[in-house]
Amino acid sequence: MKKLSFLVAAGLLFGCTTTQTVQVPQEKEPKIKEIGEATSMKLLKTLRGELLNAMQQGGPDQATEVCSKKAMTLTKQIENETGYSIKRTTFKYRNPANKPDKYEEEALNYFEEAIKSGKMPAYYVQAIKENNKIVYRYYKPQKVEGLCLTCHGDPSLMDPNLVKKIKTLYPTDMAVGYKEGDFRGVVRVSIPEDKLK
Ligand code: HEC
């Protein structure tokens, strides 16, 4: 009996601090999708606009500066505007700040598995319970386009100065060697339960 109550107490204790994924209630999915899609598109459109602008003005060299300094600032800005936490993440990251956590890894695996069987899902949703609070996560996949190869393509075909610059800024860069159409990663939008309105 004593042992049992100890186990129950320990369970409660750990129960309070564990984080785990739980089932996403079906009726919540449309709203998660609506917020997640709008928020991730807002980031992607903003980044693309900045990127094209910088490429036109100063070429890929200057655009790399923009990417490395501005991507994070713009993400923060959109987080503040929308109130949702956002992150771009991938297995082969350039910026170590974009390294996936274990739930993001689960989402990335979901897309990679689907792609292996010839499908490309439009999104993935997750519910994570921490300290009895639920946070929903929306993941939007991103594909590599021709434009991206300037900085994420085969390094032997890239501008040597740019390759050097990227190596200096990101010594552990893994985000090269992509081809058009490859799965690049996801935009993750976190939506706390009480903001799902
Ligand atoms: C001018 C160079 C340049 C171009 C063009 C470019 N990127 Fe990047 N990309 C970077 C740099 C530098 C980083 C690292 C800084 C950061 O966190 O954004 C990065 C980071 C990323 C990340 C975050 C994950 C990671 O690897 O750290 C994703 C996702 C990404 N790029 C996708 C794309 C896609 C998709 C395109 C084409 C639409 C693209 N990039 C075009 C330079 C570029």
PDB file of C-alpha atoms and ligand atoms in Angstrom:
ATOM      1  CA  MET A   1       0.000   0.000   0.000  1.00  0.00           C
ATOM      2  CA  LYS A   2       2.791   2.344   0.982  1.00  0.00           C
ATOM      3  CA  LYS A   3       4.592   1.492  -2.195  1.00  0.00           C
ATOM      4  CA  LEU A   4       1.494   2.205  -4.211  1.00  0.00           C
ATOM      5  CA  SER A   5       0.920   5.637  -2.725  1.00  0.00           C
ATOM      6  CA  PHE A   6       4.569   6.419  -3.317  1.00  0.00           C
ATOM      7  CA  LEU A   7       4.131   5.484  -6.952  1.00  0.00           C
ATOM      8  CA  VAL A   8       1.004   7.586  -7.211  1.00  0.00           C
ATOM      9  CA  ALA A   9       2.778  10.547  -5.619  1.00  0.00           C
ATOM     10  CA  ALA A  10       5.757  10.135  -7.921  1.00  0.00           C
ATOM     11  CA  GLY A  11       3.410   9.843 -10.875  1.00  0.00           C
ATOM     12  CA  LEU A  12       1.674  13.068  -9.945  1.00  0.00           C
ATOM     13  CA  LEU A  13       4.967  14.786  -9.430  1.00  0.00           C
ATOM     14  CA  PHE A  14       6.333  13.733 -12.769  1.00  0.00           C
ATOM     15  CA  GLY A  15       2.926  14.138 -14.352  1.00  0.00           C
ATOM     16  CA  CYS A  16       3.081  17.827 -13.599  1.00  0.00           C
ATOM     17  CA  THR A  17       6.396  18.387 -15.248  1.00  0.00           C
ATOM     18  CA  THR A  18       6.325  16.034 -18.207  1.00  0.00           C
ATOM     19  CA  THR A  19       5.650  17.261 -21.665  1.00  0.00           C
ATOM     20  CA  GLN A  20       3.962  14.907 -24.056  1.00  0.00           C
ATOM     21  CA  THR A  21       2.029  14.893 -27.263  1.00  0.00           C
ATOM     22  CA  VAL A  22      -1.695  14.265 -27.016  1.00  0.00           C
ATOM     23  CA  GLN A  23      -4.385  13.701 -29.623  1.00  0.00           C
ATOM     24  CA  VAL A  24      -5.504  16.817 -31.515  1.00  0.00           C
ATOM     25  CA  PRO A  25      -9.277  17.092 -31.058  1.00  0.00           C
ATOM     26  CA  GLN A  26     -10.819  16.846 -34.507  1.00  0.00           C
ATOM     27  CA  GLU A  27     -13.086  19.850 -34.002  1.00  0.00           C
ATOM     28  CA  LYS A  28     -10.050  22.057 -33.241  1.00  0.00           C
ATOM     29  CA  GLU A  29      -8.193  21.214 -36.428  1.00  0.00           C
ATOM     30  CA  PRO A  30      -9.869  23.733 -38.787  1.00  0.00           C
ATOM     31  CA  LYS A  31      -9.011  26.658 -36.508  1.00  0.00           C
ATOM     32  CA  ILE A  32      -5.424  25.450 -35.947  1.00  0.00           C
ATOM     33  CA  LYS A  33      -5.091  25.160 -39.697  1.00  0.00           C
ATOM     34  CA  GLU A  34      -6.555  28.610 -40.331  1.00  0.00           C
ATOM     35  CA  ILE A  35      -4.244  30.382 -37.860  1.00  0.00           C
ATOM     36  CA  GLY A  36      -1.207  28.262 -38.736  1.00  0.00           C
ATOM     37  CA  GLU A  37      -1.589  28.741 -42.465  1.00  0.00           C
ATOM     38  CA  ALA A  38      -2.109  32.509 -42.225  1.00  0.00           C
ATOM     39  CA  THR A  39       0.833  32.971 -39.845  1.00  0.00           C
ATOM     40  CA  SER A  40       3.291  30.764 -41.749  1.00  0.00           C
ATOM     41  CA  MET A  41       2.325  32.373 -45.077  1.00  0.00           C
ATOM     42  CA  LYS A  42       2.883  35.791 -43.575  1.00  0.00           C
ATOM     43  CA  LEU A  43       6.443  34.826 -42.650  1.00  0.00           C
ATOM     44  CA  LEU A  44       7.182  33.130 -45.973  1.00  0.00           C
ATOM     45  CA  LYS A  45       5.878  36.059 -48.002  1.00  0.00           C
ATOM     46  CA  THR A  46       7.841  38.568 -45.940  1.00  0.00           C
ATOM     47  CA  LEU A  47      11.071  36.578 -46.219  1.00  0.00           C
ATOM     48  CA  ARG A  48      10.638  36.077 -49.944  1.00  0.00           C
ATOM     49  CA  GLY A  49      10.016  39.798 -50.476  1.00  0.00           C
ATOM     50  CA  GLU A  50      13.131  40.747 -48.520  1.00  0.00           C
ATOM     51  CA  LEU A  51      15.193  38.120 -50.296  1.00  0.00           C
ATOM     52  CA  LEU A  52      14.158  39.192 -53.798  1.00  0.00           C
ATOM     53  CA  ASN A  53      14.761  42.810 -52.895  1.00  0.00           C
ATOM     54  CA  ALA A  54      18.258  42.136 -51.584  1.00  0.00           C
ATOM     55  CA  MET A  55      19.142  39.888 -54.540  1.00  0.00           C
ATOM     56  CA  GLN A  56      18.103  42.632 -56.964  1.00  0.00           C
ATOM     57  CA  GLN A  57      19.964  45.332 -55.108  1.00  0.00           C
ATOM     58  CA  GLY A  58      23.239  43.703 -54.173  1.00  0.00           C
ATOM     59  CA  GLY A  59      23.254  40.155 -55.512  1.00  0.00           C
ATOM     60  CA  PRO A  60      23.458  36.960 -53.451  1.00  0.00           C
ATOM     61  CA  ASP A  61      26.380  38.268 -51.432  1.00  0.00           C
ATOM     62  CA  GLN A  62      24.321  41.052 -49.925  1.00  0.00           C
ATOM     63  CA  ALA A  63      21.269  38.817 -49.735  1.00  0.00           C
ATOM     64  CA  THR A  64      23.217  36.442 -47.512  1.00  0.00           C
ATOM     65  CA  GLU A  65      23.769  39.307 -45.114  1.00  0.00           C
ATOM     66  CA  VAL A  66      20.063  40.003 -45.231  1.00  0.00           C
ATOM     67  CA  CYS A  67      19.213  36.364 -44.587  1.00  0.00           C
ATOM     68  CA  SER A  68      21.617  35.943 -41.743  1.00  0.00           C
ATOM     69  CA  LYS A  69      20.708  39.141 -39.958  1.00  0.00           C
ATOM     70  CA  LYS A  70      17.162  39.781 -41.044  1.00  0.00           C
ATOM     71  CA  ALA A  71      15.472  36.381 -41.092  1.00  0.00           C
ATOM     72  CA  MET A  72      15.469  36.187 -37.297  1.00  0.00           C
ATOM     73  CA  THR A  73      14.444  39.842 -36.855  1.00  0.00           C
ATOM     74  CA  LEU A  74      11.570  39.482 -39.312  1.00  0.00           C
ATOM     75  CA  THR A  75      10.452  36.286 -37.613  1.00  0.00           C
ATOM     76  CA  LYS A  76      10.449  38.073 -34.242  1.00  0.00           C
ATOM     77  CA  GLN A  77       8.486  40.935 -35.767  1.00  0.00           C
ATOM     78  CA  ILE A  78       5.780  38.633 -37.097  1.00  0.00           C
ATOM     79  CA  GLU A  79       5.700  36.809 -33.762  1.00  0.00           C
ATOM     80  CA  ASN A  80       5.013  40.130 -32.055  1.00  0.00           C
ATOM     81  CA  GLU A  81       2.376  41.125 -34.604  1.00  0.00           C
ATOM     82  CA  THR A  82       0.495  37.830 -34.487  1.00  0.00           C
ATOM     83  CA  GLY A  83       1.230  36.693 -30.938  1.00  0.00           C
ATOM     84  CA  TYR A  84       2.236  33.191 -32.074  1.00  0.00           C
ATOM     85  CA  SER A  85       5.684  31.690 -31.731  1.00  0.00           C
ATOM     86  CA  ILE A  86       7.191  30.814 -35.129  1.00  0.00           C
ATOM     87  CA  LYS A  87      10.295  28.900 -36.173  1.00  0.00           C
ATOM     88  CA  ARG A  88      11.772  27.600 -39.402  1.00  0.00           C
ATOM     89  CA  THR A  89      13.328  24.225 -38.827  1.00  0.00           C
ATOM     90  CA  THR A  90      14.869  21.343 -40.741  1.00  0.00           C
ATOM     91  CA  PHE A  91      17.209  18.373 -40.227  1.00  0.00           C
ATOM     92  CA  LYS A  92      19.855  19.976 -42.437  1.00  0.00           C
ATOM     93  CA  TYR A  93      20.019  23.392 -40.854  1.00  0.00           C
ATOM     94  CA  ARG A  94      22.384  26.221 -41.661  1.00  0.00           C
ATOM     95  CA  ASN A  95      21.728  28.298 -38.576  1.00  0.00           C
ATOM     96  CA  PRO A  96      22.108  26.242 -35.355  1.00  0.00           C
ATOM     97  CA  ALA A  97      19.269  28.338 -33.874  1.00  0.00           C
ATOM     98  CA  ASN A  98      16.962  26.487 -36.282  1.00  0.00           C
ATOM     99  CA  LYS A  99      17.809  23.015 -34.963  1.00  0.00           C
ATOM    100  CA  PRO A 100      14.609  20.978 -34.436  1.00  0.00           C
ATOM    101  CA  ASP A 101      13.382  19.889 -30.996  1.00  0.00           C
ATOM    102  CA  LYS A 102      11.986  16.363 -30.602  1.00  0.00           C
ATOM    103  CA  TYR A 103       8.439  17.337 -31.568  1.00  0.00           C
ATOM    104  CA  GLU A 104       9.686  19.204 -34.620  1.00  0.00           C
ATOM    105  CA  GLU A 105      11.717  16.108 -35.505  1.00  0.00           C
ATOM    106  CA  GLU A 106       8.518  14.077 -35.362  1.00  0.00           C
ATOM    107  CA  ALA A 107       6.878  16.506 -37.799  1.00  0.00           C
ATOM    108  CA  LEU A 108       9.887  16.488 -40.142  1.00  0.00           C
ATOM    109  CA  ASN A 109       9.854  12.674 -40.116  1.00  0.00           C
ATOM    110  CA  TYR A 110       6.152  12.703 -40.926  1.00  0.00           C
ATOM    111  CA  PHE A 111       6.810  14.734 -44.081  1.00  0.00           C
ATOM    112  CA  GLU A 112       9.871  12.721 -45.071  1.00  0.00           C
ATOM    113  CA  GLU A 113       7.995   9.430 -44.724  1.00  0.00           C
ATOM    114  CA  ALA A 114       5.062  10.771 -46.741  1.00  0.00           C
ATOM    115  CA  ILE A 115       7.383  12.041 -49.470  1.00  0.00           C
ATOM    116  CA  LYS A 116       9.030   8.598 -49.686  1.00  0.00           C
ATOM    117  CA  SER A 117       5.648   7.162 -50.569  1.00  0.00           C
ATOM    118  CA  GLY A 118       5.081   9.865 -53.172  1.00  0.00           C
ATOM    119  CA  LYS A 119       2.823  12.194 -51.205  1.00  0.00           C
ATOM    120  CA  MET A 120       3.283  15.755 -50.030  1.00  0.00           C
ATOM    121  CA  PRO A 121       0.879  16.606 -47.213  1.00  0.00           C
ATOM    122  CA  ALA A 122      -0.115  20.271 -47.030  1.00  0.00           C
ATOM    123  CA  TYR A 123       0.395  20.469 -43.249  1.00  0.00           C
ATOM    124  CA  TYR A 124       0.835  18.599 -39.981  1.00  0.00           C
ATOM    125  CA  VAL A 125      -0.700  19.366 -36.598  1.00  0.00           C
ATOM    126  CA  GLN A 126       0.362  18.391 -33.101  1.00  0.00           C
ATOM    127  CA  ALA A 127      -0.893  18.984 -29.576  1.00  0.00           C
ATOM    128  CA  ILE A 128       1.704  19.197 -26.813  1.00  0.00           C
ATOM    129  CA  LYS A 129       0.671  19.059 -23.208  1.00  0.00           C
ATOM    130  CA  GLU A 130       2.962  20.705 -20.688  1.00  0.00           C
ATOM    131  CA  ASN A 131       2.002  21.409 -17.089  1.00  0.00           C
ATOM    132  CA  ASN A 132      -1.607  20.675 -17.993  1.00  0.00           C
ATOM    133  CA  LYS A 133      -1.577  23.332 -20.678  1.00  0.00           C
ATOM    134  CA  ILE A 134      -1.978  22.447 -24.312  1.00  0.00           C
ATOM    135  CA  VAL A 135      -0.120  24.137 -27.115  1.00  0.00           C
ATOM    136  CA  TYR A 136      -1.027  23.254 -30.706  1.00  0.00           C
ATOM    137  CA  ARG A 137       1.593  23.264 -33.376  1.00  0.00           C
ATOM    138  CA  TYR A 138       1.015  23.782 -37.075  1.00  0.00           C
ATOM    139  CA  TYR A 139       3.729  22.750 -39.507  1.00  0.00           C
ATOM    140  CA  LYS A 140       3.860  23.984 -43.075  1.00  0.00           C
ATOM    141  CA  PRO A 141       6.317  22.203 -45.383  1.00  0.00           C
ATOM    142  CA  GLN A 142       8.622  24.185 -47.632  1.00  0.00           C
ATOM    143  CA  LYS A 143      10.115  23.048 -50.911  1.00  0.00           C
ATOM    144  CA  VAL A 144      13.288  24.144 -52.653  1.00  0.00           C
ATOM    145  CA  GLU A 145      12.798  26.378 -55.698  1.00  0.00           C
ATOM    146  CA  GLY A 146      15.258  27.508 -58.352  1.00  0.00           C
ATOM    147  CA  LEU A 147      15.845  30.766 -56.502  1.00  0.00           C
ATOM    148  CA  CYS A 148      16.981  28.933 -53.363  1.00  0.00           C
ATOM    149  CA  LEU A 149      19.791  27.081 -55.142  1.00  0.00           C
ATOM    150  CA  THR A 150      21.888  30.266 -55.240  1.00  0.00           C
ATOM    151  CA  CYS A 151      22.537  29.704 -51.543  1.00  0.00           C
ATOM    152  CA  HIS A 152      21.398  26.120 -50.860  1.00  0.00           C
ATOM    153  CA  GLY A 153      22.480  24.296 -54.041  1.00  0.00           C
ATOM    154  CA  ASP A 154      25.541  22.294 -55.015  1.00  0.00           C
ATOM    155  CA  PRO A 155      28.492  24.291 -53.571  1.00  0.00           C
ATOM    156  CA  SER A 156      30.652  23.493 -56.629  1.00  0.00           C
ATOM    157  CA  LEU A 157      28.098  25.350 -58.763  1.00  0.00           C
ATOM    158  CA  MET A 158      27.654  28.230 -56.355  1.00  0.00           C
ATOM    159  CA  ASP A 159      29.532  31.527 -56.399  1.00  0.00           C
ATOM    160  CA  PRO A 160      32.865  30.788 -54.631  1.00  0.00           C
ATOM    161  CA  ASN A 161      32.743  34.060 -52.673  1.00  0.00           C
ATOM    162  CA  LEU A 162      29.285  33.236 -51.467  1.00  0.00           C
ATOM    163  CA  VAL A 163      30.354  29.729 -50.438  1.00  0.00           C
ATOM    164  CA  LYS A 164      33.194  31.295 -48.446  1.00  0.00           C
ATOM    165  CA  LYS A 165      30.918  33.826 -46.833  1.00  0.00           C
ATOM    166  CA  ILE A 166      28.383  31.197 -45.801  1.00  0.00           C
ATOM    167  CA  LYS A 167      31.164  29.002 -44.356  1.00  0.00           C
ATOM    168  CA  THR A 168      32.443  31.933 -42.315  1.00  0.00           C
ATOM    169  CA  LEU A 169      29.015  32.866 -40.975  1.00  0.00           C
ATOM    170  CA  TYR A 170      27.915  29.243 -40.463  1.00  0.00           C
ATOM    171  CA  PRO A 171      30.903  26.919 -39.991  1.00  0.00           C
ATOM    172  CA  THR A 172      28.615  23.934 -39.368  1.00  0.00           C
ATOM    173  CA  ASP A 173      26.270  24.636 -42.310  1.00  0.00           C
ATOM    174  CA  MET A 174      24.383  21.568 -43.558  1.00  0.00           C
ATOM    175  CA  ALA A 175      21.897  23.387 -45.808  1.00  0.00           C
ATOM    176  CA  VAL A 176      23.568  22.830 -49.174  1.00  0.00           C
ATOM    177  CA  GLY A 177      23.320  20.190 -51.898  1.00  0.00           C
ATOM    178  CA  TYR A 178      19.599  20.659 -52.470  1.00  0.00           C
ATOM    179  CA  LYS A 179      17.859  20.277 -55.808  1.00  0.00           C
ATOM    180  CA  GLU A 180      14.721  21.983 -57.053  1.00  0.00           C
ATOM    181  CA  GLY A 181      11.624  20.318 -55.601  1.00  0.00           C
ATOM    182  CA  ASP A 182      13.420  18.831 -52.561  1.00  0.00           C
ATOM    183  CA  PHE A 183      11.754  19.044 -49.171  1.00  0.00           C
ATOM    184  CA  ARG A 184      13.635  21.794 -47.345  1.00  0.00           C
ATOM    185  CA  GLY A 185      11.946  21.950 -43.955  1.00  0.00           C
ATOM    186  CA  VAL A 186       8.945  23.384 -42.162  1.00  0.00           C
ATOM    187  CA  VAL A 187       7.613  26.573 -40.706  1.00  0.00           C
ATOM    188  CA  ARG A 188       6.329  25.784 -37.219  1.00  0.00           C
ATOM    189  CA  VAL A 189       3.597  27.945 -35.651  1.00  0.00           C
ATOM    190  CA  SER A 190       2.703  27.389 -31.972  1.00  0.00           C
ATOM    191  CA  ILE A 191      -0.814  28.235 -30.849  1.00  0.00           C
ATOM    192  CA  PRO A 192      -1.608  28.039 -27.124  1.00  0.00           C
ATOM    193  CA  GLU A 193      -5.028  26.507 -26.404  1.00  0.00           C
ATOM    194  CA  ASP A 194      -6.397  29.770 -24.960  1.00  0.00           C
ATOM    195  CA  LYS A 195      -5.466  31.651 -28.134  1.00  0.00           C
ATOM    196  CA  LEU A 196      -7.332  29.271 -30.396  1.00  0.00           C
ATOM    197  CA  LYS A 197     -10.260  31.617 -30.885  1.00  0.00           C
TER     198      LYS A 197
HETATM  199  C1  HEC B   1      21.003  34.776 -50.538  1.00  0.00           C
HETATM  200  C2  HEC B   1      21.171  33.469 -49.990  1.00  0.00           C
HETATM  201  C3  HEC B   1      19.940  32.646 -49.692  1.00  0.00           C
HETATM  202  C4  HEC B   1      18.906  32.335 -50.544  1.00  0.00           C
HETATM  203  C5  HEC B   1      18.709  32.763 -51.973  1.00  0.00           C
HETATM  204  C6  HEC B   1      18.025  31.471 -49.784  1.00  0.00           C
HETATM  205  N1  HEC B   1      18.504  31.267 -48.523  1.00  0.00           N
HETATM  206 FE1  HEC B   1      17.700  30.098 -47.086  1.00  0.00          FE
HETATM  207  N2  HEC B   1      19.114  30.679 -45.779  1.00  0.00           N
HETATM  208  C7  HEC B   1      20.174  31.516 -46.067  1.00  0.00           C
HETATM  209  C8  HEC B   1      20.902  31.809 -44.846  1.00  0.00           C
HETATM  210  C9  HEC B   1      22.136  32.705 -44.734  1.00  0.00           C
HETATM  211  C10 HEC B   1      20.245  31.118 -43.805  1.00  0.00           C
HETATM  212  C11 HEC B   1      20.612  31.090 -42.342  1.00  0.00           C
HETATM  213  C12 HEC B   1      20.032  32.266 -41.622  1.00  0.00           C
HETATM  214  C13 HEC B   1      18.616  32.053 -41.223  1.00  0.00           C
HETATM  215  O1  HEC B   1      18.354  31.548 -40.147  1.00  0.00           O
HETATM  216  O2  HEC B   1      17.744  32.403 -42.030  1.00  0.00           O
HETATM  217  C14 HEC B   1      19.109  30.432 -44.431  1.00  0.00           C
HETATM  218  C15 HEC B   1      18.210  29.651 -43.753  1.00  0.00           C
HETATM  219  C16 HEC B   1      17.137  29.008 -44.320  1.00  0.00           C
HETATM  220  C17 HEC B   1      16.176  28.214 -43.580  1.00  0.00           C
HETATM  221  C18 HEC B   1      16.145  27.988 -42.079  1.00  0.00           C
HETATM  222  C19 HEC B   1      16.720  26.676 -41.685  1.00  0.00           C
HETATM  223  C20 HEC B   1      18.234  26.637 -41.689  1.00  0.00           C
HETATM  224  O3  HEC B   1      18.770  25.937 -42.556  1.00  0.00           O
HETATM  225  O4  HEC B   1      18.866  27.301 -40.859  1.00  0.00           O
HETATM  226  C21 HEC B   1      15.277  27.738 -44.483  1.00  0.00           C
HETATM  227  C22 HEC B   1      14.076  26.838 -44.211  1.00  0.00           C
HETATM  228  C23 HEC B   1      15.654  28.265 -45.778  1.00  0.00           C
HETATM  229  N3  HEC B   1      16.795  29.027 -45.651  1.00  0.00           N
HETATM  230  C24 HEC B   1      14.975  28.014 -46.932  1.00  0.00           C
HETATM  231  C25 HEC B   1      15.204  28.690 -48.109  1.00  0.00           C
HETATM  232  C26 HEC B   1      14.341  28.584 -49.282  1.00  0.00           C
HETATM  233  C27 HEC B   1      13.126  27.677 -49.389  1.00  0.00           C
HETATM  234  C28 HEC B   1      14.846  29.431 -50.212  1.00  0.00           C
HETATM  235  C29 HEC B   1      14.277  29.742 -51.576  1.00  0.00           C
HETATM  236  C30 HEC B   1      12.925  30.269 -51.605  1.00  0.00           C
HETATM  237  C31 HEC B   1      16.042  30.047 -49.638  1.00  0.00           C
HETATM  238  N4  HEC B   1      16.216  29.580 -48.366  1.00  0.00           N
HETATM  239  C32 HEC B   1      16.848  30.957 -50.294  1.00  0.00           C
HETATM  240  C33 HEC B   1      20.498  32.013 -47.311  1.00  0.00           C
HETATM  241  C34 HEC B   1      19.678  31.967 -48.413  1.00  0.00           C
END
